[in-house]
XYZ file of C-alpha atoms in Angstrom:
294
model
C 0.033 -0.057 0.122
C 1.370 3.288 -1.057
C 1.438 5.733 1.874
C -0.028 9.222 0.789
C 1.740 12.401 1.629
C 0.919 14.222 4.780
C -0.671 17.767 4.510
C 2.448 19.421 5.667
C 4.208 17.610 2.775
C 1.718 18.393 0.114
C 1.464 22.098 0.893
C 5.042 22.804 1.606
C 4.848 23.426 5.369
C 7.751 21.171 5.958
C 10.920 23.063 5.535
C 13.907 21.934 3.493
C 15.860 21.743 6.780
C 13.532 19.189 8.278
C 13.589 17.059 5.081
C 17.484 17.209 4.771
C 18.582 16.294 8.000
C 21.183 19.017 9.086
C 22.156 19.520 12.627
C 19.497 16.823 13.562
C 19.049 13.202 13.305
C 15.535 11.616 13.703
C 14.586 8.354 15.292
C 14.587 6.177 12.156
C 18.218 7.390 11.360
C 19.356 6.779 14.846
C 17.871 3.427 14.884
C 19.812 2.548 11.575
C 23.221 3.862 12.981
C 22.575 1.885 16.279
C 21.858 -1.172 14.153
C 25.175 -0.438 12.134
C 27.140 -0.564 15.573
C 25.449 -3.564 16.771
C 26.124 -5.569 13.693
C 29.707 -4.840 13.171
C 31.037 -4.238 16.749
C 28.716 -5.411 19.428
C 26.368 -8.334 18.232
C 28.955 -11.106 19.068
C 30.145 -9.843 22.274
C 30.381 -12.163 25.242
C 30.331 -10.774 28.704
C 33.123 -8.314 29.220
C 35.899 -9.339 31.533
C 39.376 -7.925 31.994
C 40.616 -11.391 30.188
C 38.410 -10.609 27.098
C 40.070 -10.220 23.577
C 42.642 -7.494 23.089
C 40.351 -5.852 20.431
C 37.455 -5.487 22.882
C 39.518 -4.352 25.786
C 41.097 -1.777 23.666
C 37.623 -0.481 22.324
C 35.986 -0.538 25.651
C 38.779 1.071 27.611
C 39.270 3.708 24.709
C 35.556 4.585 24.691
C 35.510 4.817 28.492
C 38.661 6.662 29.395
C 39.107 8.960 26.090
C 35.334 9.465 24.997
C 33.522 9.372 28.162
C 36.560 10.654 30.232
C 35.720 8.535 33.161
C 37.680 6.552 35.746
C 39.326 3.429 34.378
C 38.601 1.349 37.442
C 34.947 2.013 36.978
C 34.437 0.308 33.642
C 31.411 -1.914 33.805
C 32.076 -5.481 34.378
C 29.538 -6.754 31.778
C 29.665 -5.909 28.180
C 25.816 -5.616 28.114
C 25.928 -2.711 30.629
C 28.542 -1.070 28.607
C 26.762 -1.584 25.304
C 23.514 -0.197 26.868
C 25.161 3.080 27.740
C 26.404 3.343 24.261
C 23.038 2.546 22.752
C 21.305 5.304 25.009
C 23.556 7.842 23.652
C 23.175 6.966 20.057
C 19.380 7.102 20.454
C 18.990 10.150 22.770
C 22.111 12.259 22.872
C 22.297 15.450 20.893
C 22.884 14.890 17.335
C 26.664 16.186 17.442
C 27.433 14.033 20.296
C 25.983 10.982 18.603
C 28.164 11.736 15.627
C 31.307 12.168 18.016
C 30.613 8.637 19.225
C 30.053 7.162 15.757
C 33.509 8.488 14.673
C 35.231 7.464 17.933
C 34.228 3.700 18.029
C 35.781 2.684 14.492
C 38.708 4.991 15.240
C 39.503 2.793 18.480
C 38.538 -0.473 17.059
C 41.469 -2.596 16.203
C 41.975 -5.947 14.434
C 45.253 -7.755 15.040
C 46.130 -8.324 11.270
C 45.653 -4.556 10.748
C 47.898 -3.419 13.516
C 45.341 -1.465 15.336
C 44.661 1.092 12.445
C 41.171 2.339 11.646
C 41.377 1.172 8.054
C 40.484 -2.515 8.770
C 38.035 -4.739 7.229
C 35.240 -4.375 9.904
C 35.587 -0.502 9.834
C 35.411 -0.412 6.145
C 32.213 -2.563 6.143
C 30.779 -0.391 8.583
C 31.586 2.882 6.943
C 29.807 1.595 3.821
C 26.857 0.351 5.686
C 26.604 3.619 7.674
C 26.724 5.795 4.448
C 24.125 3.667 2.990
C 21.930 4.801 5.859
C 22.885 8.480 6.017
C 21.958 8.591 2.362
C 18.844 6.850 2.679
C 17.588 9.079 5.715
C 18.667 12.225 3.983
C 21.289 13.066 6.514
C 23.645 16.044 5.539
C 26.628 14.025 6.515
C 28.707 11.069 5.205
C 31.806 9.291 6.454
C 34.655 10.224 4.128
C 38.020 8.413 4.976
C 36.683 7.519 8.524
C 35.405 11.080 9.299
C 31.960 12.433 9.108
C 31.830 15.215 6.512
C 29.160 17.614 5.616
C 27.871 17.071 1.979
C 24.697 19.458 1.992
C 25.865 22.879 2.910
C 24.094 25.773 4.601
C 24.372 27.647 1.475
C 22.636 24.907 -0.713
C 19.777 24.531 1.870
C 19.454 28.418 1.762
C 19.370 28.539 -2.021
C 16.415 25.908 -2.068
C 14.555 27.652 0.774
C 14.931 30.933 -0.768
C 13.658 29.874 -4.013
C 10.624 28.290 -2.363
C 9.809 31.442 -0.572
C 10.351 33.752 -3.493
C 8.013 31.514 -5.871
C 5.120 31.296 -3.580
C 3.132 33.617 -5.615
C 4.550 32.288 -8.840
C 2.549 28.941 -8.666
C 3.791 27.136 -11.720
C 7.525 27.690 -10.876
C 6.844 26.879 -7.004
C 5.028 23.820 -7.902
C 8.018 22.448 -10.023
C 10.450 23.180 -7.329
C 8.243 21.748 -4.710
C 7.785 18.297 -6.717
C 11.550 18.265 -7.302
C 12.129 18.428 -3.609
C 9.538 15.756 -2.840
C 10.986 13.287 -5.377
C 14.461 13.980 -3.997
C 13.565 13.456 -0.483
C 10.874 10.681 -0.536
C 12.558 8.067 1.744
C 10.496 5.142 0.382
C 10.941 5.705 -3.260
C 13.164 8.493 -4.248
C 12.986 9.377 -7.983
C 16.135 11.230 -8.858
C 15.574 11.451 -12.603
C 12.060 13.076 -12.336
C 13.355 15.288 -9.460
C 15.970 16.358 -12.030
C 13.251 17.024 -14.656
C 10.963 18.945 -12.263
C 14.180 21.198 -11.316
C 15.051 22.277 -14.917
C 11.302 22.719 -15.437
C 11.222 25.283 -12.795
C 13.777 27.334 -14.668
C 11.994 26.709 -17.957
C 8.656 27.999 -16.583
C 10.345 31.204 -14.974
C 11.946 31.959 -18.278
C 8.693 31.520 -20.101
C 7.029 33.962 -17.780
C 9.729 36.559 -18.258
C 9.784 36.184 -22.145
C 5.957 36.035 -22.176
C 5.767 33.036 -24.581
C 4.597 29.757 -23.069
C 5.698 27.886 -26.320
C 9.254 28.713 -25.790
C 11.830 26.118 -24.804
C 14.292 27.114 -22.193
C 16.942 27.922 -24.740
C 14.591 30.039 -26.800
C 13.180 31.806 -23.749
C 16.725 32.772 -22.473
C 17.581 34.132 -25.962
C 14.552 36.492 -25.611
C 14.828 37.705 -22.201
C 18.432 38.861 -22.948
C 16.639 41.847 -24.317
C 14.659 42.390 -21.256
C 17.074 41.759 -18.448
C 20.895 41.834 -17.929
C 21.608 38.247 -18.198
C 25.297 37.112 -17.789
C 26.465 35.230 -20.813
C 28.158 32.570 -18.802
C 25.053 31.710 -16.821
C 23.033 31.772 -19.942
C 25.344 29.226 -21.752
C 25.572 27.191 -18.526
C 21.849 26.634 -18.292
C 21.469 26.060 -22.000
C 24.155 23.169 -21.624
C 22.137 21.883 -18.559
C 18.981 21.983 -20.617
C 20.803 20.148 -23.215
C 21.692 17.377 -20.764
C 18.249 16.861 -19.677
C 16.508 17.131 -23.119
C 18.425 15.577 -25.813
C 17.842 11.879 -26.965
C 19.990 10.518 -24.192
C 18.757 12.939 -21.583
C 16.521 12.801 -18.540
C 13.357 13.927 -20.131
C 13.541 10.676 -22.381
C 12.906 7.142 -21.412
C 16.229 6.017 -20.009
C 16.616 2.376 -19.644
C 19.257 2.767 -16.919
C 18.170 4.768 -13.922
C 21.656 4.213 -12.292
C 23.000 7.333 -14.241
C 20.926 9.525 -11.618
C 21.728 9.516 -8.067
C 21.010 11.528 -4.864
C 24.130 13.857 -5.713
C 23.065 14.420 -9.274
C 19.373 15.410 -8.203
C 20.607 17.483 -5.416
C 22.967 19.431 -7.471
C 20.317 20.108 -10.018
C 17.724 21.241 -7.459
C 20.331 23.583 -5.904
C 21.509 24.967 -9.209
C 18.066 25.541 -10.486
C 16.966 27.066 -7.256
C 19.716 29.447 -7.375
C 18.960 30.512 -11.132
C 15.395 30.968 -10.401
C 16.122 33.237 -7.522
C 18.520 35.132 -9.958
C 15.925 35.525 -12.703
C 13.195 36.545 -10.420
C 15.363 39.395 -8.989
C 16.398 40.354 -12.259
C 12.818 40.593 -13.509
C 11.789 42.624 -10.621
C 14.544 45.138 -11.216
C 13.548 45.342 -14.773
C 10.113 45.902 -13.495
C 8.819 43.036 -15.617
C 5.199 42.165 -14.764
C 4.960 38.229 -14.927
C 1.813 36.917 -16.316
C 0.657 34.163 -14.052
């Protein structure tokens, strides 16, 4: 059964920041990341004792002494108590503290054949698995070389939000941007190809409104509006090239047989780029006192 979108999702009352998880981590994401730790580090632990394996002693001691900065003689005697504390922090701590712990655990997990370095088989599998979840649940962060890095910047989010706000009264443009975001951030069935299509359609729509010709293509509309607004040639050519990418015989708007050519990064880039260009064209139109026929 397909779950219908909520009122907030349909009418845009959910902000971009709540859909792309920046400076936050919701319960499904936390559950996934806890499962990753459980699978790769904690699932097969026996009761912790001071005679346990070197790998476990090294990991537990490192977490207790260096991450929690607690007394070494007060390390819990049982692994279940120790792991319960970690689980509580992953599920309930502030998002930044949760990420601190997620970085720390692999860094202090060693396997004898890898001489204790973080670049071991278990850690590599964990990073790959964790990144799948971070992507699936729209986190703004990914593991890169063992470090969590931001892949969705404040500027990117701001560009999308500004475009959503500035086009509220320009329904046709706003609807394309809103649909592009919905398709990008649909956690159950993301549609990156059609998200890209909607993003470029938002630029095409605003360009047609400025050119006053609904039959224009984006390239044709850009040619016409140069006489109405001061349009930088590099931007014009850049978006004509992007339009070509989406519209030629092998492009997004045609029936692609291989959806793997489109992924989250492609669709996110297109939404950010198109949002920025929509903002640019609307401001230019306002300065030129062009009345848009809605």
